[in-house]
Amino acid sequence: MKPEYVKTIIQLALAEDIGEGDITTDNLVPSNSRSKARLISKSDGIICGVNLAREVFKALNSKIIFRPLIKDGQAVHKGSIIAEISGPTRALLSGERVALNLLSFLSGIATQTRLFVKKIKPYKAAIMDTRKTTPLLRQLQRYAVRTGGGVNHRFNLNDMALVKDNHRVACGARHMNEAISTLRKRTKEKIEVEVDDLNQLKEILDSKVDIILLDNMTPKQVAQAVYLRQKAKSRVLLEASGGITIKNIRQYAAAGVDRISVGALTHSHRALDISMEFIQTSTFPVIPVIPAKAGIHFLFLFFTLLFISPLWAQDQDDINQANISSGAIFDDRALLEGYTQKYANEPMDILLAMIADDSLGEYKCTAAVRVFKEKYADEVLSNEKSNILRILIRRLNRSDSPFVQVEIMHTLVVLDRYDYFESMVPILIQKMDHYNPVVSTMAYDDLLEITKDSLYPREARIVFETLRKIFFLSRNRLQNITTPDLKLQQKLDLMRWSIRILGTQELKRLPSEVINLL
């Protein structure tokens, strides 16, 4: 999608929704209020449009920090956290509906497409969209189809020639071959011709047409059309269209057709249910207006505080244990998000150089690893991987920062799941008990992302055995627990995931106290 197009759509959507101003928010929420919120999926599906949601909030306030936890094309379940957003409260509230509308709309298309694509496996037919799209949103909808695993048909009438019944009648051609011959002389674009029955198919099989669209034919008729093509030794592509639903698409794919176009992908989908929930709000004190006579006293006080408080002047990334013990208050998550946003556009080689630099502080290093993981880990070439793994493992072995350790361990699993799942995941599970809530949350979120789409018994076994040992060691403490706290609930959720894959027979290997909580 062209950035100019996306920007225009977002501006029009915001102008439509906000109008001359958000009366409720502007009159109830202080201008200096800041909040943190999460985008949460309320149902299972395929996510699409995360970047659009980010651009909606950024269009309202560039200071907003948007941290995606799910990428476009990934599957989510009910309760999955798609993204975390922090920044001015007014911008979050005013952009909420437009961001959710776009995200839900596109995720619904991607989800619908993925259902159709999965339904025909292992057959190789391409699942394609049509021009039956919402006016002005075709680029977005086609992107959602691709995200769901589908293939785009022609974008507009200029992309290729498609001869339908009405064209043949309107141009006065008595035979289809006449229309094809005329087009071949006047354009070099691909030519597709619609046929309604097998007799029309036979008429044009030997023509210079590229694709033949089998319109409203039954699966049996489509199979006969495939046979006729093979018999004629023709290389023309066959596309089925019309009356195709999720219930019968597998029959069309089994008939041997090359392409199946489904208008329902973009005109009859159901939006994915997604919500935005606030988790923190704070209002910073407003500096009062200083009377003229008191001005000199205020300036004196200001500069005195400035020079006697070194914490105000130093980089938060360099705060040491002495500052912590002396009562300095700071927000680990805010620092990490800030540096992540700062390094978001850095190229891969710069990020790797930062990770390799032992003098780089823990927040900056963690952010560099995170950006690398989110932007580049899935695109690493095989000849680059060994060197990148060497850099990450070296930094992991040299760092005593739990932030850096957790982020690198997750990245190693993303880069080479087979080799590092067994060694990294048990440590991440242990990190869930870290005294710092930001570290424990990072570890749990990483484990959720690692395990969410996995169906491998080997991986489920590793998680199961690690948690089983932990539960047996804490068996006495579990005896008196009726309502699990957050950390225990998270472990139980991971245990449930492993049991779903391994089978309920594994329950008998767990302490009775755990079984009761499950």
PDB file of C-alpha atoms in Angstrom, residues 137-312:
ATOM      1  CA  LEU A 137     -10.932   0.882   0.674  1.00  0.00           C
ATOM      2  CA  ARG A 138      -9.894  -1.639  -1.969  1.00  0.00           C
ATOM      3  CA  GLN A 139      -6.153  -1.321  -1.264  1.00  0.00           C
ATOM      4  CA  LEU A 140      -6.721  -2.025   2.422  1.00  0.00           C
ATOM      5  CA  GLN A 141      -9.020  -4.966   1.742  1.00  0.00           C
ATOM      6  CA  ARG A 142      -6.626  -6.510  -0.776  1.00  0.00           C
ATOM      7  CA  TYR A 143      -3.833  -6.223   1.792  1.00  0.00           C
ATOM      8  CA  ALA A 144      -6.034  -8.043   4.328  1.00  0.00           C
ATOM      9  CA  VAL A 145      -6.679 -10.833   1.802  1.00  0.00           C
ATOM     10  CA  ARG A 146      -2.932 -11.261   1.282  1.00  0.00           C
ATOM     11  CA  THR A 147      -2.412 -11.228   5.042  1.00  0.00           C
ATOM     12  CA  GLY A 148      -4.899 -14.083   5.379  1.00  0.00           C
ATOM     13  CA  GLY A 149      -3.043 -16.136   2.767  1.00  0.00           C
ATOM     14  CA  GLY A 150      -5.159 -15.267  -0.280  1.00  0.00           C
ATOM     15  CA  VAL A 151      -4.114 -13.930  -3.684  1.00  0.00           C
ATOM     16  CA  ASN A 152      -5.246 -10.678  -5.268  1.00  0.00           C
ATOM     17  CA  HIS A 153      -7.193 -10.650  -8.542  1.00  0.00           C
ATOM     18  CA  ARG A 154      -6.975  -7.611 -10.789  1.00  0.00           C
ATOM     19  CA  PHE A 155      -6.996  -4.326  -8.891  1.00  0.00           C
ATOM     20  CA  ASN A 156      -9.036  -2.353 -11.410  1.00  0.00           C
ATOM     21  CA  LEU A 157     -10.337  -2.430 -14.981  1.00  0.00           C
ATOM     22  CA  ASN A 158      -6.938  -1.371 -16.308  1.00  0.00           C
ATOM     23  CA  ASP A 159      -5.040  -4.361 -14.904  1.00  0.00           C
ATOM     24  CA  MET A 160      -6.199  -6.976 -17.415  1.00  0.00           C
ATOM     25  CA  ALA A 161      -9.001  -7.730 -19.849  1.00  0.00           C
ATOM     26  CA  LEU A 162     -11.899  -9.798 -18.563  1.00  0.00           C
ATOM     27  CA  VAL A 163     -14.577 -10.541 -21.176  1.00  0.00           C
ATOM     28  CA  LYS A 164     -18.011 -11.205 -19.692  1.00  0.00           C
ATOM     29  CA  ASP A 165     -21.378 -11.941 -21.323  1.00  0.00           C
ATOM     30  CA  ASN A 166     -22.338  -8.285 -21.357  1.00  0.00           C
ATOM     31  CA  HIS A 167     -19.128  -7.371 -23.195  1.00  0.00           C
ATOM     32  CA  ARG A 168     -19.847  -9.909 -25.899  1.00  0.00           C
ATOM     33  CA  VAL A 169     -23.374  -8.609 -26.357  1.00  0.00           C
ATOM     34  CA  ALA A 170     -22.324  -4.942 -26.237  1.00  0.00           C
ATOM     35  CA  CYS A 171     -19.552  -5.314 -28.848  1.00  0.00           C
ATOM     36  CA  GLY A 172     -21.702  -7.365 -31.208  1.00  0.00           C
ATOM     37  CA  ALA A 173     -19.353 -10.340 -31.397  1.00  0.00           C
ATOM     38  CA  ARG A 174     -21.202 -13.445 -32.546  1.00  0.00           C
ATOM     39  CA  HIS A 175     -18.436 -15.753 -31.357  1.00  0.00           C
ATOM     40  CA  MET A 176     -16.157 -15.438 -28.336  1.00  0.00           C
ATOM     41  CA  ASN A 177     -13.072 -15.919 -30.472  1.00  0.00           C
ATOM     42  CA  GLU A 178     -13.886 -12.695 -32.322  1.00  0.00           C
ATOM     43  CA  ALA A 179     -13.677 -10.691 -29.093  1.00  0.00           C
ATOM     44  CA  ILE A 180     -10.457 -12.470 -28.079  1.00  0.00           C
ATOM     45  CA  SER A 181      -8.843 -11.834 -31.464  1.00  0.00           C
ATOM     46  CA  THR A 182      -9.737  -8.123 -31.332  1.00  0.00           C
ATOM     47  CA  LEU A 183      -8.286  -7.776 -27.833  1.00  0.00           C
ATOM     48  CA  ARG A 184      -5.063  -9.578 -28.776  1.00  0.00           C
ATOM     49  CA  LYS A 185      -4.458  -7.049 -31.537  1.00  0.00           C
ATOM     50  CA  ARG A 186      -5.067  -4.047 -29.271  1.00  0.00           C
ATOM     51  CA  THR A 187      -3.493  -4.941 -25.890  1.00  0.00           C
ATOM     52  CA  LYS A 188      -0.571  -6.838 -24.459  1.00  0.00           C
ATOM     53  CA  GLU A 189      -2.282  -7.339 -21.106  1.00  0.00           C
ATOM     54  CA  LYS A 190      -3.540 -10.746 -19.968  1.00  0.00           C
ATOM     55  CA  ILE A 191      -6.959 -11.785 -21.241  1.00  0.00           C
ATOM     56  CA  GLU A 192      -9.529 -13.687 -19.193  1.00  0.00           C
ATOM     57  CA  VAL A 193     -12.828 -14.858 -20.649  1.00  0.00           C
ATOM     58  CA  GLU A 194     -15.966 -15.862 -18.779  1.00  0.00           C
ATOM     59  CA  VAL A 195     -17.886 -18.968 -19.924  1.00  0.00           C
ATOM     60  CA  ASP A 196     -21.209 -20.245 -18.661  1.00  0.00           C
ATOM     61  CA  ASP A 197     -21.101 -23.832 -19.933  1.00  0.00           C
ATOM     62  CA  LEU A 198     -18.788 -26.466 -21.322  1.00  0.00           C
ATOM     63  CA  ASN A 199     -19.722 -25.737 -24.960  1.00  0.00           C
ATOM     64  CA  GLN A 200     -18.431 -22.169 -24.595  1.00  0.00           C
ATOM     65  CA  LEU A 201     -15.284 -23.596 -22.981  1.00  0.00           C
ATOM     66  CA  LYS A 202     -14.638 -25.909 -25.944  1.00  0.00           C
ATOM     67  CA  GLU A 203     -15.059 -22.982 -28.315  1.00  0.00           C
ATOM     68  CA  ILE A 204     -12.147 -21.004 -26.840  1.00  0.00           C
ATOM     69  CA  LEU A 205      -9.786 -23.691 -25.498  1.00  0.00           C
ATOM     70  CA  ASP A 206      -7.544 -23.337 -28.552  1.00  0.00           C
ATOM     71  CA  SER A 207      -7.629 -19.533 -28.589  1.00  0.00           C
ATOM     72  CA  LYS A 208      -4.910 -17.223 -27.270  1.00  0.00           C
ATOM     73  CA  VAL A 209      -6.691 -16.557 -24.000  1.00  0.00           C
ATOM     74  CA  ASP A 210      -4.708 -16.674 -20.734  1.00  0.00           C
ATOM     75  CA  ILE A 211      -7.439 -17.543 -18.222  1.00  0.00           C
ATOM     76  CA  ILE A 212     -10.933 -18.983 -18.550  1.00  0.00           C
ATOM     77  CA  LEU A 213     -13.437 -18.139 -15.819  1.00  0.00           C
ATOM     78  CA  LEU A 214     -15.949 -20.930 -15.179  1.00  0.00           C
ATOM     79  CA  ASP A 215     -18.958 -18.936 -14.023  1.00  0.00           C
ATOM     80  CA  ASN A 216     -21.529 -20.531 -11.702  1.00  0.00           C
ATOM     81  CA  MET A 217     -20.589 -24.088 -12.655  1.00  0.00           C
ATOM     82  CA  THR A 218     -21.001 -27.010 -10.279  1.00  0.00           C
ATOM     83  CA  PRO A 219     -17.945 -28.863  -8.954  1.00  0.00           C
ATOM     84  CA  LYS A 220     -18.796 -31.714 -11.335  1.00  0.00           C
ATOM     85  CA  GLN A 221     -18.837 -29.343 -14.308  1.00  0.00           C
ATOM     86  CA  VAL A 222     -15.549 -27.830 -13.178  1.00  0.00           C
ATOM     87  CA  ALA A 223     -13.986 -31.308 -13.054  1.00  0.00           C
ATOM     88  CA  GLN A 224     -15.218 -31.918 -16.626  1.00  0.00           C
ATOM     89  CA  ALA A 225     -13.697 -28.592 -17.688  1.00  0.00           C
ATOM     90  CA  VAL A 226     -10.348 -29.631 -16.202  1.00  0.00           C
ATOM     91  CA  TYR A 227     -10.547 -32.898 -18.121  1.00  0.00           C
ATOM     92  CA  LEU A 228     -11.315 -31.103 -21.395  1.00  0.00           C
ATOM     93  CA  ARG A 229      -8.297 -28.832 -20.866  1.00  0.00           C
ATOM     94  CA  GLN A 230      -6.020 -31.816 -20.285  1.00  0.00           C
ATOM     95  CA  LYS A 231      -7.416 -33.573 -23.327  1.00  0.00           C
ATOM     96  CA  ALA A 232      -6.767 -30.507 -25.490  1.00  0.00           C
ATOM     97  CA  LYS A 233      -3.241 -30.200 -23.988  1.00  0.00           C
ATOM     98  CA  SER A 234      -3.974 -26.557 -23.287  1.00  0.00           C
ATOM     99  CA  ARG A 235      -1.989 -24.469 -20.791  1.00  0.00           C
ATOM    100  CA  VAL A 236      -4.822 -22.038 -20.129  1.00  0.00           C
ATOM    101  CA  LEU A 237      -5.571 -21.406 -16.440  1.00  0.00           C
ATOM    102  CA  LEU A 238      -9.044 -22.287 -15.165  1.00  0.00           C
ATOM    103  CA  GLU A 239     -10.770 -20.145 -12.551  1.00  0.00           C
ATOM    104  CA  ALA A 240     -13.973 -21.097 -10.725  1.00  0.00           C
ATOM    105  CA  SER A 241     -16.292 -18.320  -9.580  1.00  0.00           C
ATOM    106  CA  GLY A 242     -19.887 -17.799  -8.487  1.00  0.00           C
ATOM    107  CA  GLY A 243     -21.865 -19.529  -5.729  1.00  0.00           C
ATOM    108  CA  ILE A 244     -18.736 -20.673  -3.897  1.00  0.00           C
ATOM    109  CA  THR A 245     -18.965 -20.831  -0.093  1.00  0.00           C
ATOM    110  CA  ILE A 246     -16.905 -22.192   2.769  1.00  0.00           C
ATOM    111  CA  LYS A 247     -19.075 -25.323   2.646  1.00  0.00           C
ATOM    112  CA  ASN A 248     -18.414 -26.243  -0.978  1.00  0.00           C
ATOM    113  CA  ILE A 249     -15.024 -24.667  -1.781  1.00  0.00           C
ATOM    114  CA  ARG A 250     -13.125 -27.870  -1.048  1.00  0.00           C
ATOM    115  CA  GLN A 251     -15.117 -29.652  -3.779  1.00  0.00           C
ATOM    116  CA  TYR A 252     -14.080 -26.987  -6.300  1.00  0.00           C
ATOM    117  CA  ALA A 253     -10.440 -27.251  -5.254  1.00  0.00           C
ATOM    118  CA  ALA A 254     -10.560 -31.045  -5.508  1.00  0.00           C
ATOM    119  CA  ALA A 255     -11.881 -30.729  -9.074  1.00  0.00           C
ATOM    120  CA  GLY A 256      -8.432 -29.487 -10.121  1.00  0.00           C
ATOM    121  CA  VAL A 257      -9.131 -25.832 -10.859  1.00  0.00           C
ATOM    122  CA  ASP A 258      -6.159 -23.402 -10.678  1.00  0.00           C
ATOM    123  CA  ARG A 259      -7.906 -20.380  -9.177  1.00  0.00           C
ATOM    124  CA  ILE A 260     -11.029 -19.832  -7.089  1.00  0.00           C
ATOM    125  CA  SER A 261     -12.357 -16.279  -6.775  1.00  0.00           C
ATOM    126  CA  VAL A 262     -14.602 -15.572  -3.790  1.00  0.00           C
ATOM    127  CA  GLY A 263     -16.407 -12.251  -3.456  1.00  0.00           C
ATOM    128  CA  ALA A 264     -17.377 -13.109   0.119  1.00  0.00           C
ATOM    129  CA  LEU A 265     -13.800 -12.505   1.253  1.00  0.00           C
ATOM    130  CA  THR A 266     -14.376  -8.753   1.090  1.00  0.00           C
ATOM    131  CA  HIS A 267     -18.136  -8.205   1.020  1.00  0.00           C
ATOM    132  CA  SER A 268     -19.549 -10.743   3.494  1.00  0.00           C
ATOM    133  CA  HIS A 269     -16.961 -11.054   6.236  1.00  0.00           C
ATOM    134  CA  ARG A 270     -17.569 -10.541   9.944  1.00  0.00           C
ATOM    135  CA  ALA A 271     -15.418  -7.967  11.731  1.00  0.00           C
ATOM    136  CA  LEU A 272     -13.158  -9.375  14.440  1.00  0.00           C
ATOM    137  CA  ASP A 273     -14.188  -8.232  17.922  1.00  0.00           C
ATOM    138  CA  ILE A 274     -11.377  -6.081  19.350  1.00  0.00           C
ATOM    139  CA  SER A 275     -11.471  -3.620  22.237  1.00  0.00           C
ATOM    140  CA  MET A 276      -9.191  -1.046  23.864  1.00  0.00           C
ATOM    141  CA  GLU A 277      -8.903  -1.171  27.642  1.00  0.00           C
ATOM    142  CA  PHE A 278      -7.179   1.421  29.821  1.00  0.00           C
ATOM    143  CA  ILE A 279      -4.801  -0.025  32.439  1.00  0.00           C
ATOM    144  CA  GLN A 280      -3.239   3.151  33.854  1.00  0.00           C
ATOM    145  CA  THR A 281      -3.962   6.883  33.900  1.00  0.00           C
ATOM    146  CA  SER A 282      -2.046   9.709  35.547  1.00  0.00           C
ATOM    147  CA  THR A 283      -2.280  13.482  35.520  1.00  0.00           C
ATOM    148  CA  PHE A 284       0.888  15.504  36.005  1.00  0.00           C
ATOM    149  CA  PRO A 285       0.684  18.590  38.232  1.00  0.00           C
ATOM    150  CA  VAL A 286       0.299  21.872  36.423  1.00  0.00           C
ATOM    151  CA  ILE A 287       2.998  24.447  37.285  1.00  0.00           C
ATOM    152  CA  PRO A 288       1.167  27.425  38.808  1.00  0.00           C
ATOM    153  CA  VAL A 289       1.529  30.945  37.494  1.00  0.00           C
ATOM    154  CA  ILE A 290       4.189  32.688  39.607  1.00  0.00           C
ATOM    155  CA  PRO A 291       3.427  36.276  40.745  1.00  0.00           C
ATOM    156  CA  ALA A 292       5.966  38.818  39.534  1.00  0.00           C
ATOM    157  CA  LYS A 293       7.205  39.620  43.075  1.00  0.00           C
ATOM    158  CA  ALA A 294       7.833  35.944  43.780  1.00  0.00           C
ATOM    159  CA  GLY A 295       9.639  35.341  40.505  1.00  0.00           C
ATOM    160  CA  ILE A 296      13.170  35.749  41.849  1.00  0.00           C
ATOM    161  CA  HIS A 297      12.469  33.340  44.720  1.00  0.00           C
ATOM    162  CA  PHE A 298      11.027  30.754  42.323  1.00  0.00           C
ATOM    163  CA  LEU A 299      14.095  30.933  40.040  1.00  0.00           C
ATOM    164  CA  PHE A 300      16.426  30.549  42.998  1.00  0.00           C
ATOM    165  CA  LEU A 301      14.501  27.490  44.209  1.00  0.00           C
ATOM    166  CA  PHE A 302      14.405  26.011  40.701  1.00  0.00           C
ATOM    167  CA  PHE A 303      18.153  26.208  40.115  1.00  0.00           C
ATOM    168  CA  THR A 304      18.929  25.003  43.616  1.00  0.00           C
ATOM    169  CA  LEU A 305      16.834  21.871  43.071  1.00  0.00           C
ATOM    170  CA  LEU A 306      18.317  21.373  39.616  1.00  0.00           C
ATOM    171  CA  PHE A 307      21.916  21.317  40.822  1.00  0.00           C
ATOM    172  CA  ILE A 308      21.397  19.344  44.010  1.00  0.00           C
ATOM    173  CA  SER A 309      19.401  16.610  42.233  1.00  0.00           C
ATOM    174  CA  PRO A 310      21.745  14.729  39.870  1.00  0.00           C
ATOM    175  CA  LEU A 311      18.973  12.290  39.020  1.00  0.00           C
ATOM    176  CA  TRP A 312      17.256  15.038  37.032  1.00  0.00           C
TER     177      TRP A 312
END
